[in-house]
Every structure is written in structure tokens, then in C-alpha cells.
Coordinates of C-alpha atoms in Angstrom, one line a residue:
M1 CA 2.6 -42.0 40.9
E2 CA 3.5 -40.5 44.3
E3 CA 7.2 -40.9 43.6
A4 CA 6.9 -39.0 40.4
G5 CA 4.7 -36.4 42.1
F6 CA 1.6 -36.8 39.9
D7 CA -2.0 -37.3 40.6
L8 CA -3.9 -36.4 37.5
T9 CA -6.8 -38.9 37.7
L10 CA -10.0 -37.4 36.3
Q11 CA -13.4 -38.6 37.7
P12 CA -16.8 -38.3 36.0
T13 CA -19.4 -36.1 37.5
T14 CA -22.8 -37.3 38.6
R15 CA -25.4 -38.7 36.2
G16 CA -22.7 -39.9 33.8
R17 CA -21.8 -36.3 32.7
S18 CA -18.2 -35.5 32.6
R19 CA -16.2 -32.3 33.0
S20 CA -14.2 -30.9 30.2
V21 CA -10.6 -29.7 30.9
Q22 CA -11.9 -26.2 31.2
H23 CA -13.5 -27.2 34.5
V24 CA -11.3 -30.0 35.8
H25 CA -9.6 -28.4 38.8
D26 CA -8.0 -31.7 39.6
V27 CA -5.4 -30.9 37.1
S28 CA -4.1 -28.3 39.5
H29 CA -2.9 -31.1 41.7
T30 CA -0.3 -32.0 39.2
S31 CA 3.3 -31.1 39.9
W32 CA 5.0 -30.0 36.7
S33 CA 8.6 -30.8 37.4
S34 CA 11.8 -30.0 35.5
N35 CA 12.2 -33.6 34.3
M36 CA 8.7 -33.8 32.8
S37 CA 8.6 -33.8 29.1
L38 CA 6.4 -30.8 28.5
N39 CA 6.7 -31.4 24.8
D40 CA 4.5 -34.5 25.2
I41 CA 1.5 -32.5 26.3
S42 CA 2.2 -29.6 23.9
H43 CA -0.9 -28.7 22.0
L44 CA -2.9 -31.0 24.3
L45 CA -3.8 -28.7 27.0
D46 CA -5.1 -25.2 26.5
V47 CA -3.7 -23.6 29.6
Q48 CA -5.8 -20.6 29.1
R49 CA -8.7 -22.6 30.4
V50 CA -6.8 -24.2 33.2
P51 CA -5.4 -21.3 35.2
E52 CA -4.8 -23.6 38.2
V53 CA -2.0 -25.4 36.3
T54 CA 0.0 -22.3 35.7
S55 CA -0.5 -20.9 39.2
H56 CA 0.7 -24.1 40.8
S57 CA 3.6 -24.6 38.4
S58 CA 7.1 -23.3 39.1
W59 CA 8.7 -22.1 35.8
T60 CA 12.3 -21.8 36.7
S61 CA 15.3 -20.6 34.7
N62 CA 16.5 -24.1 34.0
V63 CA 13.2 -25.2 32.4
S64 CA 13.6 -25.6 28.7
L65 CA 11.5 -22.7 27.3
N66 CA 11.4 -24.5 24.0
D67 CA 9.4 -27.3 25.6
V68 CA 6.6 -25.1 26.5
S69 CA 6.5 -23.3 23.2
H70 CA 3.1 -23.2 21.7
L71 CA 1.7 -24.6 25.0
L72 CA 1.2 -21.4 26.9
D73 CA -0.5 -18.3 25.6
V74 CA 1.3 -15.8 27.8
Q75 CA -1.2 -13.2 27.0
H76 CA -3.6 -15.0 29.3
V77 CA -1.2 -16.2 32.0
P78 CA 0.3 -13.0 33.3
E79 CA 1.3 -14.7 36.5
V80 CA 3.9 -16.8 34.6
M81 CA 5.5 -13.7 33.2
S82 CA 5.7 -11.8 36.5
H83 CA 7.2 -14.8 38.3
T84 CA 9.7 -15.5 35.6
S85 CA 13.0 -13.7 35.2
W86 CA 13.7 -13.2 31.5
T87 CA 17.4 -12.3 31.6
S88 CA 19.9 -11.3 28.9
N89 CA 21.4 -14.8 28.7
V90 CA 18.1 -16.4 27.9
S91 CA 18.1 -17.8 24.4
L92 CA 15.6 -15.6 22.6
N93 CA 15.2 -18.3 20.1
D94 CA 13.7 -20.5 22.8
V95 CA 10.8 -18.2 23.4
S96 CA 10.1 -17.6 19.8
H97 CA 6.4 -18.1 19.0
L98 CA 5.9 -18.3 22.8
L99 CA 5.4 -14.7 23.7
D100 CA 3.3 -12.1 22.1
V101 CA 5.3 -9.1 23.0
Q102 CA 2.4 -6.9 22.1
R103 CA 0.8 -7.9 25.4
V104 CA 3.9 -8.2 27.5
P105 CA 5.5 -4.8 27.3
E106 CA 7.6 -5.5 30.4
V107 CA 9.7 -8.0 28.5
T108 CA 10.8 -5.5 25.9
S109 CA 11.3 -2.6 28.2
H110 CA 13.5 -4.7 30.5
T111 CA 15.5 -6.1 27.7
S112 CA 18.3 -4.4 26.0
W113 CA 18.1 -5.0 22.3
T114 CA 21.6 -4.1 21.2
S115 CA 23.4 -4.2 17.8
N116 CA 25.2 -7.4 18.7
V117 CA 21.9 -9.2 19.4
S118 CA 21.3 -11.9 16.8
L119 CA 18.3 -10.4 15.0
N120 CA 17.5 -13.9 13.7
D121 CA 16.8 -15.0 17.2
V122 CA 14.0 -12.5 17.7
S123 CA 12.5 -13.3 14.3
H124 CA 8.8 -13.9 14.6
L125 CA 9.1 -12.9 18.2
L126 CA 8.5 -9.2 18.1
D127 CA 5.8 -7.3 16.3
V128 CA 7.7 -4.2 15.6
Q129 CA 4.5 -2.3 15.1
H130 CA 3.9 -2.4 18.8
V131 CA 7.5 -2.1 20.0
P132 CA 8.6 1.4 18.7
D133 CA 11.7 1.3 20.9
V134 CA 13.1 -1.3 18.6
S135 CA 12.9 1.2 15.8
H136 CA 15.7 3.2 17.5
T137 CA 18.1 0.5 16.4
S138 CA 20.4 1.4 13.6
W139 CA 19.7 -0.8 10.6
T140 CA 22.8 -0.3 8.6
S141 CA 23.7 -1.4 5.0
N142 CA 26.1 -4.1 6.2
M143 CA 23.5 -5.7 8.3
S144 CA 22.3 -9.1 7.1
L145 CA 18.9 -8.3 5.7
N146 CA 18.0 -12.0 5.9
D147 CA 18.3 -11.7 9.6
V148 CA 15.5 -9.3 9.9
S149 CA 13.2 -11.2 7.5
H150 CA 9.8 -11.6 8.9
L151 CA 10.8 -9.3 11.8
L152 CA 9.9 -5.9 10.5
D153 CA 6.7 -4.7 9.0
V154 CA 8.2 -1.9 6.9
Q155 CA 4.8 -0.4 6.6
H156 CA 5.1 0.8 10.2
V157 CA 8.8 1.5 10.4
P158 CA 9.2 4.4 7.9
E159 CA 12.7 5.0 9.2
V160 CA 13.9 1.8 7.6
S161 CA 12.6 3.0 4.2
Q162 CA 15.2 5.7 4.3
T163 CA 17.8 3.1 3.7
S164 CA 19.1 3.1 0.2
W165 CA 18.2 -0.2 -1.5
T166 CA 20.5 -0.3 -4.5
S167 CA 20.9 -2.7 -7.3
S168 CA 24.0 -4.2 -5.7
L169 CA 22.0 -5.0 -2.6
S170 CA 21.3 -8.6 -1.9
L171 CA 17.7 -9.1 -3.1
N172 CA 17.5 -11.9 -0.5
V173 CA 15.1 -9.8 1.6
S174 CA 12.1 -11.9 0.5
N175 CA 9.1 -11.5 2.8
L176 CA 10.7 -8.5 4.4
L177 CA 9.3 -5.6 2.4
V178 CA 5.8 -5.0 1.3
V179 CA 6.6 -3.1 -1.8
Q180 CA 3.1 -1.8 -1.9
H181 CA 4.0 0.7 0.7
V182 CA 7.7 1.3 -0.2
P183 CA 7.5 2.7 -3.7
E184 CA 10.9 4.2 -3.4
V185 CA 12.5 0.8 -3.3
T186 CA 11.0 -0.2 -6.7
S187 CA 11.7 3.1 -8.4
H188 CA 15.3 3.1 -7.3
S189 CA 15.9 -0.4 -8.4
S190 CA 16.5 -1.7 -11.8
W191 CA 14.7 -4.9 -12.4
T192 CA 16.4 -6.2 -15.5
S193 CA 16.2 -9.5 -17.4
S194 CA 19.6 -10.6 -15.9
L195 CA 18.1 -10.3 -12.4
S196 CA 17.5 -13.6 -10.7
L197 CA 13.8 -13.7 -10.5
N198 CA 14.0 -16.3 -7.8
D199 CA 15.7 -13.7 -5.6
V200 CA 12.7 -11.4 -5.6
S201 CA 10.2 -14.2 -5.1
H202 CA 7.8 -13.3 -2.3
L203 CA 9.3 -9.8 -2.4
L204 CA 7.1 -8.0 -4.9
D205 CA 3.4 -7.9 -5.0
V206 CA 3.1 -7.4 -8.7
Q207 CA -0.4 -6.3 -8.4
H208 CA 0.8 -3.0 -7.1
V209 CA 4.0 -2.6 -9.0
P210 CA 2.9 -2.7 -12.6
E211 CA 6.1 -1.0 -13.7
A212 CA 8.1 -4.1 -12.8
T213 CA 6.1 -6.4 -15.0
S214 CA 5.8 -4.0 -17.9
H215 CA 9.6 -3.4 -18.0
T216 CA 10.3 -7.1 -17.8
S217 CA 10.1 -9.5 -20.6
W218 CA 8.5 -12.7 -19.5
T219 CA 9.5 -15.0 -22.4
S220 CA 8.9 -18.7 -22.9
N221 CA 12.5 -19.5 -22.0
V222 CA 12.2 -17.9 -18.6
S223 CA 12.2 -20.5 -15.9
L224 CA 8.7 -20.5 -14.7
N225 CA 9.9 -21.9 -11.4
D226 CA 11.8 -18.7 -10.8
I227 CA 8.7 -16.6 -10.9
S228 CA 6.6 -18.9 -8.8
H229 CA 4.9 -17.1 -6.0
L230 CA 6.0 -13.9 -7.7
L231 CA 3.2 -13.1 -10.0
D232 CA -0.5 -13.2 -9.3
V233 CA -1.6 -14.1 -12.7
Q234 CA -5.0 -12.9 -11.9
H235 CA -3.8 -9.4 -12.2
V236 CA -1.2 -9.8 -14.9
P237 CA -3.1 -11.1 -17.9
E238 CA -0.4 -10.0 -20.2
A239 CA 2.0 -12.5 -18.7
T240 CA -0.3 -15.5 -19.3
S241 CA -1.5 -14.4 -22.8
H242 CA 2.0 -14.0 -24.1
T243 CA 3.1 -17.3 -22.7
S244 CA 2.5 -20.6 -24.4
W245 CA 1.4 -23.2 -21.9
S246 CA 2.0 -26.4 -23.8
S247 CA 1.3 -30.0 -22.9
N248 CA 5.1 -30.8 -22.5
M249 CA 5.6 -28.0 -20.1
S250 CA 6.6 -29.1 -16.6
L251 CA 3.4 -28.6 -14.6
N252 CA 5.4 -28.5 -11.4
D253 CA 7.0 -25.3 -12.7
V254 CA 3.7 -23.4 -12.7
S255 CA 2.6 -24.8 -9.4
H256 CA 1.5 -22.0 -7.2
L257 CA 1.8 -19.7 -10.1
L258 CA -1.5 -19.8 -11.8
D259 CA -4.9 -19.6 -10.1
V260 CA -6.7 -21.8 -12.6
Q261 CA -10.0 -20.3 -11.5
H262 CA -9.1 -17.2 -13.4
V263 CA -7.1 -18.7 -16.3
P264 CA -9.8 -20.9 -18.0
D265 CA -7.5 -21.3 -21.0
V266 CA -5.3 -23.6 -18.9
S267 CA -8.3 -25.9 -18.5
H268 CA -8.0 -26.7 -22.2
T269 CA -4.9 -28.7 -21.4
S270 CA -5.4 -32.4 -21.6
W271 CA -4.9 -33.8 -18.1
S272 CA -4.4 -37.5 -18.9
S273 CA -4.2 -40.6 -16.6
N274 CA -0.4 -41.0 -17.0
M275 CA 0.2 -37.4 -15.9
S276 CA 2.0 -37.0 -12.6
L277 CA -0.7 -35.9 -10.3
N278 CA 2.0 -34.5 -7.9
D279 CA 2.9 -32.1 -10.6
V280 CA -0.5 -30.4 -10.5
S281 CA -0.8 -30.5 -6.8
H282 CA -1.7 -27.1 -5.4
L283 CA -2.2 -26.0 -9.0
L284 CA -5.8 -26.8 -9.7
D285 CA -8.7 -26.0 -7.5
V286 CA -10.8 -28.9 -8.7
Q287 CA -13.9 -27.2 -7.4
H288 CA -13.7 -24.9 -10.4
V289 CA -12.3 -27.2 -13.0
P290 CA -15.0 -29.8 -13.4
D291 CA -13.3 -31.2 -16.5
V292 CA -10.6 -32.6 -14.3
S293 CA -13.2 -34.6 -12.5
H294 CA -13.6 -36.7 -15.6
T295 CA -10.2 -38.2 -14.8
S296 CA -10.3 -41.7 -13.6
W297 CA -8.9 -41.9 -10.1
S298 CA -8.2 -45.6 -9.7
S299 CA -7.4 -47.7 -6.7
N300 CA -3.7 -48.1 -7.6
M301 CA -3.2 -44.4 -7.8
S302 CA -0.9 -42.9 -5.2
L303 CA -3.3 -41.1 -2.9
N304 CA -0.4 -39.0 -1.6
D305 CA -0.1 -37.6 -5.1
V306 CA -3.5 -36.0 -4.9
S307 CA -3.1 -34.8 -1.4
H308 CA -4.0 -31.2 -1.0
L309 CA -5.2 -31.4 -4.6
L310 CA -8.8 -32.4 -4.2
D311 CA -11.3 -31.1 -1.9
V312 CA -13.3 -34.2 -1.6
Q313 CA -16.2 -32.3 0.0
H314 CA -16.9 -30.9 -3.5
V315 CA -16.0 -33.8 -5.7
P316 CA -18.3 -36.6 -4.4
E317 CA -17.8 -38.5 -7.7
V318 CA -14.2 -39.1 -6.8
M319 CA -15.1 -40.5 -3.5
S320 CA -17.8 -42.8 -4.8
H321 CA -15.6 -44.3 -7.4
T322 CA -12.7 -44.8 -5.0
S323 CA -12.4 -47.8 -2.7
W324 CA -10.9 -46.7 0.6
T325 CA -9.8 -50.1 2.1
S326 CA -8.4 -51.1 5.5
N327 CA -4.9 -51.7 4.1
M328 CA -4.8 -48.2 2.7
S329 CA -2.0 -46.0 4.2
L330 CA -3.8 -43.5 6.3
N331 CA -0.8 -41.2 6.0
D332 CA -1.6 -41.0 2.3
I333 CA -4.9 -39.4 2.8
S334 CA -3.8 -37.2 5.6
H335 CA -5.0 -33.6 5.0
L336 CA -6.9 -35.0 2.0
L337 CA -10.2 -35.9 3.6
D338 CA -12.2 -33.8 5.9
V339 CA -13.8 -36.7 7.7
Q340 CA -16.4 -34.4 9.1
H341 CA -18.0 -34.3 5.7
V342 CA -17.3 -37.8 4.5
P343 CA -18.9 -40.0 7.1
E344 CA -19.0 -42.9 4.7
V345 CA -15.2 -43.1 4.8
T346 CA -15.1 -43.5 8.6
S347 CA -17.9 -46.0 8.7
H348 CA -16.4 -48.2 6.0
T349 CA -12.9 -48.1 7.6
S350 CA -11.7 -50.2 10.4
W351 CA -9.7 -48.2 12.9
T352 CA -8.0 -50.9 14.8
S353 CA -5.8 -50.8 18.0
N354 CA -2.6 -51.5 16.1
M355 CA -3.2 -48.6 13.8
S356 CA -0.5 -45.9 14.0
L357 CA -2.3 -43.0 15.6
N358 CA 0.4 -40.7 14.3
N359 CA -0.9 -41.5 10.9
V360 CA -4.3 -40.2 11.5
S361 CA -3.0 -37.1 13.3
H362 CA -4.6 -34.0 11.9
L363 CA -6.8 -36.3 9.8
L364 CA -9.7 -36.9 12.1
D365 CA -11.5 -34.3 14.1
V366 CA -12.7 -36.5 16.9
Q367 CA -15.2 -33.9 17.9
H368 CA -17.3 -34.8 15.0
V369 CA -16.5 -38.5 14.6
P370 CA -17.6 -39.9 18.0
E371 CA -17.9 -43.3 16.4
V372 CA -14.2 -43.5 15.8
T373 CA -13.4 -42.9 19.4
S374 CA -16.0 -45.3 20.8
H375 CA -14.7 -48.1 18.5
T376 CA -11.1 -47.4 19.3
S377 CA -9.2 -48.8 22.2
W378 CA -6.8 -46.3 23.7
T379 CA -4.4 -48.5 25.7
S380 CA -1.9 -47.7 28.4
N381 CA 1.1 -48.1 26.1
M382 CA -0.2 -45.5 23.7
S383 CA 2.3 -42.6 23.2
L384 CA 0.6 -39.4 24.2
N385 CA 2.7 -37.6 21.6
D386 CA 0.8 -39.7 19.0
V387 CA -2.5 -38.3 19.9
S388 CA -1.2 -34.8 20.2
N389 CA -3.1 -32.5 17.9
L390 CA -5.6 -35.4 17.4
L391 CA -7.9 -34.9 20.3
D392 CA -9.3 -31.6 21.4
V393 CA -9.9 -32.8 25.0
Q394 CA -12.1 -29.7 25.7
H395 CA -14.7 -31.1 23.3
V396 CA -14.4 -34.8 24.0
P397 CA -15.3 -34.9 27.7
E398 CA -16.0 -38.6 27.5
V399 CA -12.4 -39.2 26.7
M400 CA -11.2 -37.3 29.7
S401 CA -13.6 -38.8 32.2
H402 CA -12.9 -42.3 31.2
T403 CA -9.2 -41.8 30.9
S404 CA -6.7 -42.0 33.7
W405 CA -3.8 -39.5 33.2
T406 CA -1.1 -41.2 35.2
S407 CA 2.4 -40.0 36.3
N408 CA 4.0 -41.3 33.1
M409 CA 1.4 -39.4 31.0
S410 CA 0.2 -42.5 29.3
L411 CA -3.5 -43.2 28.4
K412 CA -4.9 -45.9 30.7
C413 CA -8.2 -46.6 28.9
L414 CA -11.0 -45.3 26.9
K415 CA -14.5 -46.7 26.9
P416 CA -17.7 -45.4 25.3
P417 CA -20.0 -43.4 27.6
G418 CA -22.0 -45.4 30.0
R419 CA -19.5 -48.3 30.3
P420 CA -17.4 -49.0 33.4
V421 CA -13.9 -47.7 33.4
E422 CA -11.3 -50.5 33.4
L423 CA -8.1 -49.5 35.1

């Protein structure tokens, strides 16, 4: 440990009570060196609550900024910013999603955003609403509009609206314009039947551009997949009423198109046992289509198919009729069950030491399933990356106090509260 420059052992406080990461100043004794894999501890530590770590850490120019992405919230660690030199040769893509430029005006003011800067690099980095200087850039017609996607909120950059968006313009500006606030764009554009509807997906909010829908003929031979994510059927009843949703229609085509809650007629469709459940994934909100619950979910059914389809919290019948066995692929039910509300699942399941922790990542909220942690043996050969996003150490103080974070960042041991720590 001394050779690697680490000493991250956490000790329990008196009377068996432990300290959460928020108050574990011992962490400040750790030396974050350039050869440490910061990615391993990404999403594990909330540096906001451990200011000692940042103050004792030397963030140099050769540190891979991408490694610390999503680790630091620079808004709350101003010291890191002031001690770091963000130069012009720094890959802006590396700091994407790392900095909230709204709170770090120094970065933008000291940086020269020129016309030859790759706009794609700064995508999702700048919130143009709060960096008016960027608006002084000349957005010309030959600029790749795809580059500025998700970069500009046109609502707050009226100068951009003065650009002439013609019919020959590449409609691949999806997610760039909020048409609600740029009426000129729609009025100057001819949305014809020969237009690739897929191009304008995520571009128009049909709710506020009734002209587009009224002038367009949505016929039965139109590829429904093309208009997916385009129409909010809730507000375009004409589209649904004029369309014949038949039993042989590819349900996958209408996925994310219909909100079944507001199109009860769709519920008259016969959802049979041989129907591909994957097709209707993200289509039905079973909470509001009780008829679907009459379907027989059997043990040989691919659970992955119904992932993100059922909210088990509200379909207890499905749970009771399903046998969740020990040989079931946990990855299949990932994001399907909210274990917080289905305690029976955890109690009837054997979480063993040889279970792939990566499988249960994002599945269990250990905060609310203490039994799972107490019955699980976290050994020294466990990959920390596996438990990333699994444990919120702040709220599982027992794990921290009974665990030895060594120089190789591997978990030493985990025992239930009150038991001796075995190193």
C-alpha cells in the first residue's frame, strides 16, 4: 500500500456506529496519482461531500479528463477549476458532461471559440443560454447543422432564427430546433408527402404545429416507423382515427408512437401469448391497460422481452404467477423490478458470492435491501467497477466501515453490522 501511495482504510466510530463518506476525512489521505484508474471509482464517490479529496489531489494536464467525467461536479469544487489550466489544446470532448459552464464563466471567457473549433466537441458542454458570447459566432448556411445539435437552445438565441431554413436544407437538425418558438421555420418550409418523415423526427412538436399535420396525408401505407417520436397522438386524434391499426401491423412500428393511455381503441387489439412481447415494449403502460394483465406470463417467457414493459409495482398478479428462480438470468430482469417494492423477490432469491455483480447493477437499491448486503460476501477479488452504480456508499455506512479500501481499490470484506471485520 505504501508503494502505491494509498491509505484508504476506514474505521468504525464508537458504539458500532460508522461514518458515511460525507464525514470520512481519512479519504483525504489518499494520493490520487496519474496511474490510478479514476474510471473505477466513477459514480462511486460524490466528491461534493468529500472536499478533502479534491483539495489534496493534483489534477495535472496529463490526467485524462475523460476519466473523471461524471465524477466531479465542478460547480461545487471551485478549487479544481482555479488550479487547473484549461488550454486551447485540451480536448473539449474530454470535458463534455464534466463542466457546467453556467457556473464556471472563467472557462468560457478565457477560451477562444473560433469558427474552426469543432462544434461537435462542445456539444452538451455549453448551455448557450448562459454564454451569450458564443452567440457572436457566425452560424452560416454551410455549417454542419448536425454539429450544433443539442448545443443551441434556439429559444434563447434569436439571431440563429434569422437563418433561412429552406426546403433544400438538410432536415437532419433533429433535436436542434424547438419549432414551438421558431414559427418562421415551419411557415417557410414545405412539408410535403415526399419528405422523409424520419428526417424530421424529434424536430417538430406537432402539438404546436397543427399546420404540418393538417397539410400532410398520414395514410396506411406510410411507414409508421418514420413518424415514431414525431407525433404525440394524444393531440392529433385525426391521425389515429384515420389509421387502421390491424392485428397484422408490426407493433414495433408504433412503438413510442402511441400513448395507449389515451388511445383506448388500441386496447381492443388482441394481445395473444405468441405475440412478440418485445414488439410492444415501451408501447403499453400496463398500469392503464388492465386487459393486458390477463395475458399468461409463463416461466419460459423471455423476461428480457418484458423489460421496461411492466411496472411490477402495479401488476402484482404478474409477480405472484411468476416463479423467479435462482437460475434466472438477473440481467434479464434488470430495470424491470424495483426491488424496493417487491421484497418477496429478494427474500426468495439466493444472491451468492459467484453471482456476477455487474448483472445486478442498477437492479438493487442496496439502501432499501439491507438483507441483500448482509447475506452477500464482498471479497477481495471483487471488481470495484462491478459494484459501481450499485452501492450508494453515503447511505450504506455499514459497508464502508467494514470494508477496507486498499491501494488496488479492491473490496477486502463485508460483514453485517456487529460482526468482527476479517482482513
